[in-house]
mmCIF file of C-alpha atoms in Angstrom:
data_model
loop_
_atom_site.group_PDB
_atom_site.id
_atom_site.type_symbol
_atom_site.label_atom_id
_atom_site.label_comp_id
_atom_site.label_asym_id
_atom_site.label_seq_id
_atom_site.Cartn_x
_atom_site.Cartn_y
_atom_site.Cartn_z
ATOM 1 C CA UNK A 1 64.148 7.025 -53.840
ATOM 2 C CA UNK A 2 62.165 6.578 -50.744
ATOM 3 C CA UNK A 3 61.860 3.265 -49.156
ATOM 4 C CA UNK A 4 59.736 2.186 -46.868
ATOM 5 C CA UNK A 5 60.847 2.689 -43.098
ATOM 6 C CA UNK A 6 60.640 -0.483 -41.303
ATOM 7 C CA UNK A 7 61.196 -1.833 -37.846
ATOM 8 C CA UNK A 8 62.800 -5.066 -37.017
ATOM 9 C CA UNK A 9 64.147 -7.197 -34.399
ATOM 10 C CA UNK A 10 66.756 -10.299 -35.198
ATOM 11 C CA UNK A 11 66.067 -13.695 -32.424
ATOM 12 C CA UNK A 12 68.457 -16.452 -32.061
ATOM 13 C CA UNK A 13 72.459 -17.107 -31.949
ATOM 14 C CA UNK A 14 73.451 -19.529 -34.829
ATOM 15 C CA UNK A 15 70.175 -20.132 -36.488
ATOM 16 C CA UNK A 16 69.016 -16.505 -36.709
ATOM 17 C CA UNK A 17 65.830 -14.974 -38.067
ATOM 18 C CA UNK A 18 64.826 -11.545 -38.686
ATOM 19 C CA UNK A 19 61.392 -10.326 -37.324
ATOM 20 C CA UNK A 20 59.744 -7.169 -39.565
ATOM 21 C CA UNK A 21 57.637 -5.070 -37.598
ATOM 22 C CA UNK A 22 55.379 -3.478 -40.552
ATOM 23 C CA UNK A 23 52.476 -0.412 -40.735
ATOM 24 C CA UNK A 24 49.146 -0.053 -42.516
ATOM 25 C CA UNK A 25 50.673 -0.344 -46.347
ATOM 26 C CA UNK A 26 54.519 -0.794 -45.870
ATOM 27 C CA UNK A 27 55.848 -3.592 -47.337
ATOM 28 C CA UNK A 28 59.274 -5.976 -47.429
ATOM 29 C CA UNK A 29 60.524 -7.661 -50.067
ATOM 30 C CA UNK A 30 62.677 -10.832 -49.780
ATOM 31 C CA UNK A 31 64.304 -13.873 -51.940
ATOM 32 C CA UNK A 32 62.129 -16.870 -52.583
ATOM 33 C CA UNK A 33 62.302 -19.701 -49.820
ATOM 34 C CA UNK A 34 63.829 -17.091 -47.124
ATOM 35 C CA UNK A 35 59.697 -16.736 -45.138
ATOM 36 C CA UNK A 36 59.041 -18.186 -42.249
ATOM 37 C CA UNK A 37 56.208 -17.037 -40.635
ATOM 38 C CA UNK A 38 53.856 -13.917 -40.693
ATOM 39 C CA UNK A 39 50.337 -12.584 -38.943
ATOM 40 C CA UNK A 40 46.998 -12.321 -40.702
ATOM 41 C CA UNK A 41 46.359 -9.061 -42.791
ATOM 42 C CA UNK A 42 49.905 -9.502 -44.783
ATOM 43 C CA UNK A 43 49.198 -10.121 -48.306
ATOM 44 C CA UNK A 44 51.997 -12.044 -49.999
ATOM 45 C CA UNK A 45 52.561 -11.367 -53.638
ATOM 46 C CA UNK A 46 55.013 -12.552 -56.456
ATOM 47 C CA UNK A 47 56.501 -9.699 -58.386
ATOM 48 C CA UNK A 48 58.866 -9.428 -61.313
ATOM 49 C CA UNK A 49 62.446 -7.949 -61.175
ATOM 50 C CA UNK A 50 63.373 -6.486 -57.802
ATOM 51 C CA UNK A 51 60.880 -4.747 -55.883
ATOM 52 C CA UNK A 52 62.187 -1.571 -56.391
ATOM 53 C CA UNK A 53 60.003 1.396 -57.546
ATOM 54 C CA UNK A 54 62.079 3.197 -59.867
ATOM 55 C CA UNK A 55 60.630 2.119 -62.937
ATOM 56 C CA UNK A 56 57.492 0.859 -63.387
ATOM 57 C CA UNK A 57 57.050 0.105 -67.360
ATOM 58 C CA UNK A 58 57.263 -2.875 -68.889
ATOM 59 C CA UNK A 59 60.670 -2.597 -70.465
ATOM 60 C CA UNK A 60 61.870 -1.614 -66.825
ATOM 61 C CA UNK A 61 60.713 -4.164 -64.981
ATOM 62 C CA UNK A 62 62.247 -6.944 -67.643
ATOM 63 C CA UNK A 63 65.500 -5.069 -67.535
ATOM 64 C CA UNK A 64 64.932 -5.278 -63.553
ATOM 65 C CA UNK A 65 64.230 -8.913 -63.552
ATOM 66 C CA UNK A 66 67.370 -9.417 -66.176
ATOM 67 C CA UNK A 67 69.630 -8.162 -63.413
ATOM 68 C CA UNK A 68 68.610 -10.583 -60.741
ATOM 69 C CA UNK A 69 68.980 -13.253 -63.994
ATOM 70 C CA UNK A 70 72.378 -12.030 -64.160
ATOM 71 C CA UNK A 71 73.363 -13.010 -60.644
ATOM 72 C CA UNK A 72 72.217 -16.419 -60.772
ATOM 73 C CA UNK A 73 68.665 -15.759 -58.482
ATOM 74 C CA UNK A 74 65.155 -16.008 -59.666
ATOM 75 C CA UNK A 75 63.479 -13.731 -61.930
ATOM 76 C CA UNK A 76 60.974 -13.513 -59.398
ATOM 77 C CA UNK A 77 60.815 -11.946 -55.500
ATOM 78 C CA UNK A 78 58.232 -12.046 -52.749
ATOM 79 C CA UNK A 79 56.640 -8.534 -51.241
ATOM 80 C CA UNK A 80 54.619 -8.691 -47.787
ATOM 81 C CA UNK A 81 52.757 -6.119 -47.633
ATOM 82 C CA UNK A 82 50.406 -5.166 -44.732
ATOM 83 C CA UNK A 83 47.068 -4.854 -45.557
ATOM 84 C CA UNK A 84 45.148 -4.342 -42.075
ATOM 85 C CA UNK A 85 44.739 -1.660 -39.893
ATOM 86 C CA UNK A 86 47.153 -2.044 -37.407
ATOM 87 C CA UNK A 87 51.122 -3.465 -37.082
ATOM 88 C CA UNK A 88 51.629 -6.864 -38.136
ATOM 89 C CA UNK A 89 54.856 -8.430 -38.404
ATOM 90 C CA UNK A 90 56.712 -11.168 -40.802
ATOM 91 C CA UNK A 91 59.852 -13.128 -40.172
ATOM 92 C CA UNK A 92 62.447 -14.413 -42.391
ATOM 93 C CA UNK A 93 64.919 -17.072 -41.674
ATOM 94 C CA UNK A 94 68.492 -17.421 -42.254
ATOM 95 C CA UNK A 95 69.369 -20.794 -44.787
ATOM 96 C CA UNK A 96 71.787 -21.914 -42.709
ATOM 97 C CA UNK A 97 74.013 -20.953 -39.540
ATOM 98 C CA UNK A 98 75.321 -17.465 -39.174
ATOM 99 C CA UNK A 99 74.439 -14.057 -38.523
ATOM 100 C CA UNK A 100 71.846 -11.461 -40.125
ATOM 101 C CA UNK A 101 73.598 -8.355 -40.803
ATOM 102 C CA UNK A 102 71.462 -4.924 -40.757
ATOM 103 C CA UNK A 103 71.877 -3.176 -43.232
ATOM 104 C CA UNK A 104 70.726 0.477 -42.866
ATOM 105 C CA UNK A 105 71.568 1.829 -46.900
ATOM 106 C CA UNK A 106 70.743 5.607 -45.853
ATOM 107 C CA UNK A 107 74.038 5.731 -43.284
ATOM 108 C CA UNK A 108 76.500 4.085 -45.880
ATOM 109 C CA UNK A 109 75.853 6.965 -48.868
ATOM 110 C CA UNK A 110 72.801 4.399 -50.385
ATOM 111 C CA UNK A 111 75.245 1.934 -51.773
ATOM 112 C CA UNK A 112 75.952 -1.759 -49.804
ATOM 113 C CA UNK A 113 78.094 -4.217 -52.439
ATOM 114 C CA UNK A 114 77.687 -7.947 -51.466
ATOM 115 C CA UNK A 115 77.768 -11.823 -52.603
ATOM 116 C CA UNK A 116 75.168 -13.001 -54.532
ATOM 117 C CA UNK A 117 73.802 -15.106 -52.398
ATOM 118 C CA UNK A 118 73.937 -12.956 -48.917
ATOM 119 C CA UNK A 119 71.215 -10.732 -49.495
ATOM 120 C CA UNK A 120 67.685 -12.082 -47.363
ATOM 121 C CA UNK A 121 65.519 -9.014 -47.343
ATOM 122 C CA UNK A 122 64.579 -5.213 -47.936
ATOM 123 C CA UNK A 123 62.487 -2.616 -47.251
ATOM 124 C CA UNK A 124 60.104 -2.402 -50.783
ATOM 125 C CA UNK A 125 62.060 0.520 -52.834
ATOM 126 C CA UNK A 126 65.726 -0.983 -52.441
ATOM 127 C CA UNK A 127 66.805 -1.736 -55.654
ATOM 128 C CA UNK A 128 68.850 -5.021 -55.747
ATOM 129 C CA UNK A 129 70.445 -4.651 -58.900
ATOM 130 C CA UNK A 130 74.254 -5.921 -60.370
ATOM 131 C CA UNK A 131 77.542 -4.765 -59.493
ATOM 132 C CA UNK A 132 79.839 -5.116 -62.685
ATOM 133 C CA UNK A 133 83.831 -5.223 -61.492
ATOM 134 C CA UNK A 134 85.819 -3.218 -63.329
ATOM 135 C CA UNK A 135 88.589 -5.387 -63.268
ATOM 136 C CA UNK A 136 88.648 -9.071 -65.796
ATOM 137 C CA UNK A 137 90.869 -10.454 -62.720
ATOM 138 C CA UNK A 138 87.966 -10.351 -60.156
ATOM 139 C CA UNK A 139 85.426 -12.456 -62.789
ATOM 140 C CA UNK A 140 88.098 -14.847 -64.160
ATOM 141 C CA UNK A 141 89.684 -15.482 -60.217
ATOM 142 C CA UNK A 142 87.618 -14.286 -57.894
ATOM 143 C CA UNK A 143 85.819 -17.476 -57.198
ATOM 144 C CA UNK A 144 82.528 -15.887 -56.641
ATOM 145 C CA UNK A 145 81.935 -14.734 -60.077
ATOM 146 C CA UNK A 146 82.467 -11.415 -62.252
ATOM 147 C CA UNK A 147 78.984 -9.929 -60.971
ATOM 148 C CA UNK A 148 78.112 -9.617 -57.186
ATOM 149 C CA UNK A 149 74.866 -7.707 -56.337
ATOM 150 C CA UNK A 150 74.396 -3.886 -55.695
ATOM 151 C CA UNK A 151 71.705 -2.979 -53.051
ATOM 152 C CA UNK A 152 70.884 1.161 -53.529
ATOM 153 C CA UNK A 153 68.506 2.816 -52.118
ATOM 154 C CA UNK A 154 68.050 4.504 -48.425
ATOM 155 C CA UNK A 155 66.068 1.935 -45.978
ATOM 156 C CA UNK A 156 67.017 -1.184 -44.043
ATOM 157 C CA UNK A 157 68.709 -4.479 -45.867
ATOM 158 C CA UNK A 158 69.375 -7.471 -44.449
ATOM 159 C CA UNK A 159 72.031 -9.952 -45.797
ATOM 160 C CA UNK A 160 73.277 -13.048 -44.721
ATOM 161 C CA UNK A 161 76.915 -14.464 -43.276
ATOM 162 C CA UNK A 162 78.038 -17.952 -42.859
ATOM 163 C CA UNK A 163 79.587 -18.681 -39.350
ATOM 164 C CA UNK A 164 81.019 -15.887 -37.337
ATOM 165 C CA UNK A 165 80.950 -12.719 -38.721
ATOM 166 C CA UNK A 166 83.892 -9.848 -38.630
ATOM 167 C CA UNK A 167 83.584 -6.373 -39.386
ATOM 168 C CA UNK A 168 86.748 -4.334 -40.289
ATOM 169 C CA UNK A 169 86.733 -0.713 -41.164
ATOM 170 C CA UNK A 170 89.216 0.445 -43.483
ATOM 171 C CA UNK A 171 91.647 3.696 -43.191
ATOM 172 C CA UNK A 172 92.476 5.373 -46.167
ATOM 173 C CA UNK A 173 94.774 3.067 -48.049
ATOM 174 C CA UNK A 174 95.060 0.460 -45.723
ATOM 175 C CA UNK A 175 94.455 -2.754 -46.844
ATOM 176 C CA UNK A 176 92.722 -6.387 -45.880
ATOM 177 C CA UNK A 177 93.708 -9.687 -47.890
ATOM 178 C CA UNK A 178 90.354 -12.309 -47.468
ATOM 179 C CA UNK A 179 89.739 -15.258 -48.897
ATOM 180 C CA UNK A 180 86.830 -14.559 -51.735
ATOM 181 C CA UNK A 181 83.968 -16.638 -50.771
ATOM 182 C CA UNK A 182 84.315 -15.232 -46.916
ATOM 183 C CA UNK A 183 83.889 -11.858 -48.184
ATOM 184 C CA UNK A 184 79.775 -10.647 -46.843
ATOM 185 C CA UNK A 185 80.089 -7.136 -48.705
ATOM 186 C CA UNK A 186 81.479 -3.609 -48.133
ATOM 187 C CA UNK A 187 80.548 0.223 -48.783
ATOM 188 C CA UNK A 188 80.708 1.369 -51.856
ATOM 189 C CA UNK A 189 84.186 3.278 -51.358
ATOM 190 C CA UNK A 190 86.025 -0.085 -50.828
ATOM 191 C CA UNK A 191 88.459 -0.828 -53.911
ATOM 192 C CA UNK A 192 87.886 -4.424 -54.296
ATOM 193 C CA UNK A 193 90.670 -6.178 -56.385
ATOM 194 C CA UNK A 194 91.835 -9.983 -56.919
ATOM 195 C CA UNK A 195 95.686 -10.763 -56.050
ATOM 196 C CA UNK A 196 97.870 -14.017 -57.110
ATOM 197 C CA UNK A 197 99.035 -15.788 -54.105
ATOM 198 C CA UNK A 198 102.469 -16.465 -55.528
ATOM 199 C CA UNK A 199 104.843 -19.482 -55.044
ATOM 200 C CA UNK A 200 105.070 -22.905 -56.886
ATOM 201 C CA UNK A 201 104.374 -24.635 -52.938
ATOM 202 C CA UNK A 202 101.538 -22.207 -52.270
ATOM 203 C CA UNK A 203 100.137 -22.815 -55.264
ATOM 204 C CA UNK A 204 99.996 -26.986 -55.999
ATOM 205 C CA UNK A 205 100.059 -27.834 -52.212
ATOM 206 C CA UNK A 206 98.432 -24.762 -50.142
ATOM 207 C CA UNK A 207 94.972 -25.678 -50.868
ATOM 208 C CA UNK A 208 93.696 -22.284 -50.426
ATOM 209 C CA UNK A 209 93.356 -21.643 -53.993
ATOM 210 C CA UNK A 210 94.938 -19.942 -56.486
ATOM 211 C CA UNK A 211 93.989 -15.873 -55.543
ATOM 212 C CA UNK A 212 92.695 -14.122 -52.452
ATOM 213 C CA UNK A 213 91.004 -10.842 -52.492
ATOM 214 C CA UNK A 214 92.393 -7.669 -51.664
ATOM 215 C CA UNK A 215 90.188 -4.994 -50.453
ATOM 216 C CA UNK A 216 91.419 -1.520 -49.786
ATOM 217 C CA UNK A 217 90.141 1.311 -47.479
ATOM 218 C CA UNK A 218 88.668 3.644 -46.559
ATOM 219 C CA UNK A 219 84.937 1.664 -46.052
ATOM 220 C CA UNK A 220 84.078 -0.735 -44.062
ATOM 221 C CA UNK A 221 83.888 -4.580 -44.779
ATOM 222 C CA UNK A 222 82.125 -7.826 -43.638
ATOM 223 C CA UNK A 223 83.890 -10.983 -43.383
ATOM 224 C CA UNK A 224 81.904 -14.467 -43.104
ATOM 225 C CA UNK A 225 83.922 -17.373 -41.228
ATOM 226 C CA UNK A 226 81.988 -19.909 -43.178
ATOM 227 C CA UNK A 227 80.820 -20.215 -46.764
ATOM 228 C CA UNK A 228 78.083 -21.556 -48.247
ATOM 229 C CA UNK A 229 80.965 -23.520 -50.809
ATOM 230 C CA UNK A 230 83.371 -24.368 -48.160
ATOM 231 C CA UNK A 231 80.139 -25.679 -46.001
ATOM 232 C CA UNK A 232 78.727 -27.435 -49.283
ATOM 233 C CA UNK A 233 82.143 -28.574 -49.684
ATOM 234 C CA UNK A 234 82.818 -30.294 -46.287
ATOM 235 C CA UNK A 235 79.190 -31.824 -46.853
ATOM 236 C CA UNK A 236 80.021 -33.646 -50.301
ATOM 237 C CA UNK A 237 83.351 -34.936 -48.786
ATOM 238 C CA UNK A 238 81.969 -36.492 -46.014
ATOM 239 C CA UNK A 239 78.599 -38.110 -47.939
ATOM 240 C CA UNK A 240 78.623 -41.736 -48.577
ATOM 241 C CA UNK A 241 79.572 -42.297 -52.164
ATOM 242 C CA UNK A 242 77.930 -44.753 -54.311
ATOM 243 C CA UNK A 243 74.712 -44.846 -52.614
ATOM 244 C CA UNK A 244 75.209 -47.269 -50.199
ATOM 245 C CA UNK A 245 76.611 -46.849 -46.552
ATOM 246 C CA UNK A 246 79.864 -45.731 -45.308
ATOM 247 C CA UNK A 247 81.362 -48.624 -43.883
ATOM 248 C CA UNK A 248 83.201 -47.209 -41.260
ATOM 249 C CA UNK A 249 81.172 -44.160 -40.334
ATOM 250 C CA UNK A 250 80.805 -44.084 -36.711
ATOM 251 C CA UNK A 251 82.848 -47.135 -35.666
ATOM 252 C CA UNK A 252 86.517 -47.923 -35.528
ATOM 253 C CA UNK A 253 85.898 -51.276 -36.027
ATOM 254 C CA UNK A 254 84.190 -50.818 -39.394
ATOM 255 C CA UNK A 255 82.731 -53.466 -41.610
ATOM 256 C CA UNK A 256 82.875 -55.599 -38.010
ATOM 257 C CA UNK A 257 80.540 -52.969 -36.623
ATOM 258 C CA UNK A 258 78.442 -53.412 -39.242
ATOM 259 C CA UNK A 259 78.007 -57.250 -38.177
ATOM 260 C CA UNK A 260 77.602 -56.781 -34.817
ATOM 261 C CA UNK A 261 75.494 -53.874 -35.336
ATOM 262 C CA UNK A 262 73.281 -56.723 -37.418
ATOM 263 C CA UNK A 263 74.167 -55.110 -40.732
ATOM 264 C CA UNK A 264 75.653 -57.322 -42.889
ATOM 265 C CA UNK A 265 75.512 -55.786 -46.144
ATOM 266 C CA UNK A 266 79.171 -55.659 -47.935
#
């Protein structure tokens, strides 16, 4: 598998996006609604399954474009590929604040293992396929699902993290206990297991949930401080409910800041 080498340059602190420097003929692949801008000569096309060139019959690229199915994304990706005669670039955007994580799949044995949702963008010929867990606990209690994604191949990947991002490397045996929505991904060597929390208190009044992750070294792991469901979460608390206004959103005087605000709807 040879992907195509790319060259890229990330801009920005909290609202990041990724800038893809690309030749005469390379191309990038990335998940629908991710672009953001890109110069002339780049032909944008819609292709079926994942981009990757491993298979190029029929059956293959259905079974590809099952996979991504399987993972809750489209059956559908976008490839950019450069069409002109010189070096054009295209930018992609993170969805909402974090960090872009490079990715480079030919330094971590071809294998990255992530959320479903973190991955942004590849070099065309990175297969972004399914990672089945071997254990029932991680798909009944994980949280995040039974399948996360499996990006193989040996060029550049870019994936997404909510907030601030940690990386931890592993030793041998030595072990990390995250909360499983903050987990980004980790190399394919990580043993990736789902633990009980324990205790009747912990349990009914923690509200951490019921089961963290455990993920054991060697490998190294990325850690996301926010979410997308713990920032979706804090968003659907705090929405008015009902439709109409929040009476005492942005006042401590309430439905008498409404009045003298000249809102008297109750």
């Amino acid at each position: 598998m040879n992907a195509h080498e790319i060259d890229y340059e990330i801009f920005g602190e909290e609202m990041q996006y990724v800038e893809i420097e690309l030749d005469p003929q390379e191309a990038v692949v990335a998940e629908a609604g991710s672009f953001m801008m890109m110069d002339t000569d780049i032909k944008m096309n819609t292709i079926f399954g994942d981009g990757s060139n491993q298979d190029n019959s029929v059956l293959g690229k259905i079974f590809s474009a099952g996979k991504r199915m399987l993972t809750g994304e489209s059956l559908f990706m976008t490839a950019f590929l450069n069409i002109g005669q010189g070096k054009k670039k295209v930018s992609f955007a993170s969805p909402y604040p974090g960090k872009i994580v490079p990715i480079d799949l030919s330094e971590l044995g071809g294998r990255f293992i992530c959320q479903k949702d973190a991955f942004l963008c590849a070099a065309q010929g990175v297969s972004v396929g399914i990672e089945f867990s071997k254990r029932l606990g991680r798909g009944f209690f994980g949280g995040e699902g039974f399948i996360m994604q499996k990006l193989e191949g040996d060029g550049m990947t870019f994936v997404h993290a909510g907030g601030t991002l940690a990386k931890k490397t592993l030793g041998p045996g030595e072990v990390l206990k995250v909360d499983t929505g903050c987990i980004v991904g980790f190399t394919k060597d990580v043993d990736y297991d789902i633990e009980f929390i324990g205790g009747i208190r912990n349990t009914v009044f923690g509200g951490e949930g019921l089961f963290f992750a455990k993920l054991r070294g060697p490998g190294t792991v990325y850690i996301q401080s926010l979410p997308f469901s713990r920032l979706a979460g804090r968003v659907w608390a705090a929405a008015p409910k009902g439709g109409g206004k929040d009476k005492g959103e942005g006042s401590i005087l309430g439905g008498l800041g409404d009045l003298l605000d000249g809102d008297n709807r109750f």
